[in-house]
Amino acid sequence: MLTRARRRATVLITALCTALLFVLLGQPATAAPPNIPSAATARTELNALRVAAEGSMTGYSRDLFPHWTSSGGCTTRQTVLKRDGNNVVVGSNCQPTSGSWYSPFDGVTVTSASGVDIDHIVPLAEAWRSGANSWTTDTRRAFANDLSNPQLIAVSASSNRSKGDQDPADWKPVSSYQCTYARMWIRAKYRWNLSVDTAEKSALTTMLGTC
């Protein structure tokens, strides 16, 4: 029969082990695409963007934005899965076999790569309506596989499909992520010289106000 002191010690050890497991396994890894600007820089870049009504979808096809390209034996999708995940293990073909992914769009943690989508922060169709319709295929390929700017992020499939091709005037992530999302959106449009419409710019300005 355990003494009172031993019972207390057992309870303490159990609590410490539980806390350690949470740190190792349960704490979400936050996806962090590169080159997210500060709020101040984002405001400057937003004001530099050309304001224009969205163009039409005439002629649009996702096939005009070839993805995912391969580099170093990994596709762009696989590269982002490794970058944005927690404890990701990959097989010989670079495909993740285990890991977890925290989706900042909706605060959901996904434990299977098949349940993760790689979101284009500025959707391909939105880019088409904002100026990409005049790009060459090579430029559209570079945009669709851009790993140097905050244009690609691993998120839950459900949040990505909820977003679709909508801009921030029509779709936003959870409130705690709106500052970061706006900064990423603005940098992607600034880097690729894409226009914004009036409602979109207003929504981005409001989102930057949460920073």
Tab-separated table of C-alpha atoms in Angstrom:
chain	number	residue	atom	x	y	z
A	1	MET	CA	0.000	0.000	0.000
A	2	LEU	CA	1.404	3.388	-1.024
A	3	THR	CA	2.143	5.961	1.634
A	4	ARG	CA	0.686	9.449	1.319
A	5	ALA	CA	4.094	10.812	0.280
A	6	ARG	CA	4.470	8.162	-2.409
A	7	ARG	CA	0.980	8.839	-3.711
A	8	ARG	CA	1.804	12.525	-3.973
A	9	ALA	CA	5.049	11.722	-5.765
A	10	THR	CA	3.206	9.437	-8.187
A	11	VAL	CA	0.639	12.138	-8.956
A	12	LEU	CA	3.409	14.687	-9.516
A	13	ILE	CA	5.364	12.409	-11.824
A	14	THR	CA	2.232	11.598	-13.827
A	15	ALA	CA	1.451	15.291	-14.218
A	16	LEU	CA	4.992	16.064	-15.336
A	17	CYS	CA	4.949	13.232	-17.874
A	18	THR	CA	1.620	14.436	-19.252
A	19	ALA	CA	2.961	17.964	-19.598
A	20	LEU	CA	6.086	16.685	-21.340
A	21	LEU	CA	4.046	14.659	-23.808
A	22	PHE	CA	1.951	17.733	-24.595
A	23	VAL	CA	5.082	19.737	-25.323
A	24	LEU	CA	6.551	17.018	-27.510
A	25	LEU	CA	3.421	15.857	-29.290
A	26	GLY	CA	0.549	18.189	-28.730
A	27	GLN	CA	2.008	21.623	-29.248
A	28	PRO	CA	1.126	22.817	-32.741
A	29	ALA	CA	3.854	23.765	-35.163
A	30	THR	CA	3.071	27.123	-36.699
A	31	ALA	CA	3.640	27.360	-40.436
A	32	ALA	CA	5.970	30.198	-41.282
A	33	PRO	CA	6.356	31.047	-44.965
A	34	PRO	CA	9.415	33.217	-45.687
A	35	ASN	CA	9.684	36.975	-46.068
A	36	ILE	CA	6.472	38.040	-44.332
A	37	PRO	CA	6.762	41.835	-44.075
A	38	SER	CA	6.174	43.867	-40.958
A	39	ALA	CA	2.820	45.592	-40.638
A	40	ALA	CA	4.441	48.932	-41.418
A	41	THR	CA	6.101	47.598	-44.566
A	42	ALA	CA	2.868	45.890	-45.600
A	43	ARG	CA	0.994	49.193	-45.335
A	44	THR	CA	3.574	50.839	-47.583
A	45	GLU	CA	3.389	48.001	-50.100
A	46	LEU	CA	-0.418	48.017	-50.058
A	47	ASN	CA	-0.481	51.711	-50.869
A	48	ALA	CA	1.906	51.073	-53.762
A	49	LEU	CA	-0.367	48.496	-55.399
A	50	ARG	CA	-2.410	49.505	-58.410
A	51	VAL	CA	-6.128	49.698	-57.600
A	52	ALA	CA	-8.321	48.338	-60.385
A	53	ALA	CA	-11.505	46.378	-60.866
A	54	GLU	CA	-10.982	42.640	-61.160
A	55	GLY	CA	-10.653	41.288	-64.663
A	56	SER	CA	-12.714	38.455	-66.127
A	57	MET	CA	-12.132	34.722	-65.846
A	58	THR	CA	-12.167	34.340	-69.630
A	59	GLY	CA	-9.497	31.872	-70.699
A	60	TYR	CA	-8.570	30.850	-67.154
A	61	SER	CA	-7.392	27.339	-66.346
A	62	ARG	CA	-5.319	26.037	-63.440
A	63	ASP	CA	-3.280	24.217	-66.073
A	64	LEU	CA	-1.926	27.615	-67.132
A	65	PHE	CA	-0.148	27.747	-63.740
A	66	PRO	CA	1.922	24.519	-63.847
A	67	HIS	CA	2.458	23.057	-60.379
A	68	TRP	CA	3.905	21.307	-58.543
A	69	THR	CA	7.454	21.535	-59.962
A	70	SER	CA	10.302	19.433	-58.581
A	71	SER	CA	13.626	20.509	-57.118
A	72	GLY	CA	16.204	18.408	-55.332
A	73	GLY	CA	14.017	15.324	-55.609
A	74	CYS	CA	11.000	16.938	-53.901
A	75	THR	CA	7.963	18.620	-55.384
A	76	THR	CA	6.978	22.076	-54.227
A	77	ARG	CA	4.086	20.517	-52.295
A	78	GLN	CA	6.397	18.108	-50.503
A	79	THR	CA	8.826	20.910	-49.695
A	80	VAL	CA	6.084	22.978	-48.049
A	81	LEU	CA	4.779	19.938	-46.156
A	82	LYS	CA	8.242	19.425	-44.668
A	83	ARG	CA	8.731	23.126	-43.966
A	84	ASP	CA	5.402	23.750	-42.283
A	85	GLY	CA	4.956	20.485	-40.389
A	86	ASN	CA	5.995	19.235	-36.981
A	87	ASN	CA	8.174	16.099	-36.633
A	88	VAL	CA	7.717	15.302	-40.313
A	89	VAL	CA	9.261	12.034	-41.490
A	90	VAL	CA	9.586	11.474	-45.235
A	91	GLY	CA	10.104	8.363	-47.319
A	92	SER	CA	12.654	7.796	-50.062
A	93	ASN	CA	10.368	9.587	-52.522
A	94	CYS	CA	10.232	12.720	-50.290
A	95	GLN	CA	6.578	12.108	-49.434
A	96	PRO	CA	5.811	12.576	-45.700
A	97	THR	CA	4.961	9.317	-43.960
A	98	SER	CA	4.189	10.870	-40.587
A	99	GLY	CA	3.996	14.216	-38.832
A	100	SER	CA	1.438	16.839	-37.917
A	101	TRP	CA	0.448	20.138	-39.442
A	102	TYR	CA	-1.143	23.071	-37.618
A	103	SER	CA	-3.475	24.988	-39.911
A	104	PRO	CA	-3.426	28.673	-38.885
A	105	PHE	CA	-6.442	29.438	-41.075
A	106	ASP	CA	-8.794	27.578	-38.715
A	107	GLY	CA	-6.703	26.461	-35.725
A	108	VAL	CA	-6.941	22.771	-36.664
A	109	THR	CA	-4.121	20.237	-36.340
A	110	VAL	CA	-3.967	17.599	-39.084
A	111	THR	CA	-2.034	14.362	-38.565
A	112	SER	CA	-2.051	12.976	-42.107
A	113	ALA	CA	-0.439	14.624	-45.120
A	114	SER	CA	-3.449	13.594	-47.201
A	115	GLY	CA	-5.590	15.952	-45.126
A	116	VAL	CA	-3.317	18.920	-45.827
A	117	ASP	CA	-3.652	21.294	-48.766
A	118	ILE	CA	-0.928	23.664	-49.914
A	119	ASP	CA	-2.745	26.959	-50.235
A	120	HIS	CA	-1.736	29.688	-52.643
A	121	ILE	CA	-2.190	32.743	-50.426
A	122	VAL	CA	-3.186	34.686	-53.520
A	123	PRO	CA	-5.241	32.047	-55.363
A	124	LEU	CA	-4.373	31.271	-58.956
A	125	ALA	CA	-7.762	32.479	-60.207
A	126	GLU	CA	-7.424	35.681	-58.182
A	127	ALA	CA	-3.998	36.252	-59.698
A	128	TRP	CA	-5.508	35.729	-63.169
A	129	ARG	CA	-8.122	38.402	-62.482
A	130	SER	CA	-5.430	40.738	-61.115
A	131	GLY	CA	-2.976	40.670	-63.997
A	132	ALA	CA	-1.601	37.136	-64.398
A	133	ASN	CA	-3.762	36.649	-67.504
A	134	SER	CA	-1.090	38.573	-69.414
A	135	TRP	CA	1.874	36.597	-68.026
A	136	THR	CA	3.880	33.968	-69.833
A	137	THR	CA	3.503	30.357	-68.763
A	138	ASP	CA	6.981	30.467	-67.232
A	139	THR	CA	5.990	33.411	-65.047
A	140	ARG	CA	2.788	31.704	-63.973
A	141	ARG	CA	4.785	28.558	-63.150
A	142	ALA	CA	7.159	30.591	-60.985
A	143	PHE	CA	4.234	32.229	-59.193
A	144	ALA	CA	2.462	28.920	-58.534
A	145	ASN	CA	5.631	27.414	-57.029
A	146	ASP	CA	6.998	30.478	-55.222
A	147	LEU	CA	8.977	29.277	-52.185
A	148	SER	CA	10.864	32.544	-51.702
A	149	ASN	CA	7.866	34.651	-50.703
A	150	PRO	CA	4.853	34.116	-48.405
A	151	GLN	CA	2.690	32.678	-51.182
A	152	LEU	CA	2.470	29.001	-50.149
A	153	ILE	CA	1.332	27.550	-46.819
A	154	ALA	CA	0.185	24.178	-45.493
A	155	VAL	CA	-3.385	24.332	-44.164
A	156	SER	CA	-6.291	22.000	-43.550
A	157	ALA	CA	-8.033	20.859	-46.707
A	158	SER	CA	-11.362	22.081	-45.364
A	159	SER	CA	-10.141	25.636	-44.762
A	160	ASN	CA	-8.459	25.810	-48.149
A	161	ARG	CA	-11.610	24.697	-49.908
A	162	SER	CA	-13.704	27.103	-47.875
A	163	LYS	CA	-11.451	29.919	-49.053
A	164	GLY	CA	-11.507	28.857	-52.702
A	165	ASP	CA	-10.438	31.729	-54.950
A	166	GLN	CA	-11.884	34.487	-52.746
A	167	ASP	CA	-9.954	37.587	-51.760
A	168	PRO	CA	-9.926	39.091	-48.234
A	169	ALA	CA	-13.105	41.082	-48.903
A	170	ASP	CA	-14.992	37.776	-49.064
A	171	TRP	CA	-12.964	35.319	-46.959
A	172	LYS	CA	-10.750	35.666	-43.905
A	173	PRO	CA	-9.003	33.181	-41.608
A	174	VAL	CA	-9.644	33.123	-37.859
A	175	SER	CA	-9.280	36.553	-36.287
A	176	SER	CA	-5.970	35.772	-34.562
A	177	TYR	CA	-4.331	35.126	-37.943
A	178	GLN	CA	-5.758	38.008	-39.948
A	179	CYS	CA	-2.791	40.321	-39.383
A	180	THR	CA	-0.330	37.723	-40.665
A	181	TYR	CA	-2.613	36.707	-43.519
A	182	ALA	CA	-2.994	40.300	-44.715
A	183	ARG	CA	0.754	40.847	-44.612
A	184	MET	CA	1.363	37.681	-46.652
A	185	TRP	CA	-1.345	38.564	-49.180
A	186	ILE	CA	0.025	42.064	-49.673
A	187	ARG	CA	3.622	40.882	-50.073
A	188	ALA	CA	2.601	38.270	-52.671
A	189	LYS	CA	0.660	40.839	-54.703
A	190	TYR	CA	3.455	43.384	-54.356
A	191	ARG	CA	6.161	40.908	-55.368
A	192	TRP	CA	4.219	39.807	-58.432
A	193	ASN	CA	2.896	43.263	-59.366
A	194	LEU	CA	-0.751	42.276	-59.129
A	195	SER	CA	-3.567	44.779	-58.670
A	196	VAL	CA	-6.109	45.029	-55.843
A	197	ASP	CA	-9.724	46.096	-56.115
A	198	THR	CA	-11.312	48.687	-53.827
A	199	ALA	CA	-13.125	46.255	-51.520
A	200	GLU	CA	-10.041	44.054	-51.255
A	201	LYS	CA	-7.826	47.000	-50.298
A	202	SER	CA	-10.340	48.135	-47.685
A	203	ALA	CA	-10.477	44.643	-46.158
A	204	LEU	CA	-6.682	44.401	-46.065
A	205	THR	CA	-6.445	47.795	-44.384
A	206	THR	CA	-8.893	46.650	-41.718
A	207	MET	CA	-7.000	43.405	-41.193
A	208	LEU	CA	-3.713	45.293	-40.795
A	209	GLY	CA	-5.458	47.253	-38.061
A	210	THR	CA	-5.472	44.059	-35.962
A	211	CYS	CA	-1.654	43.922	-35.934
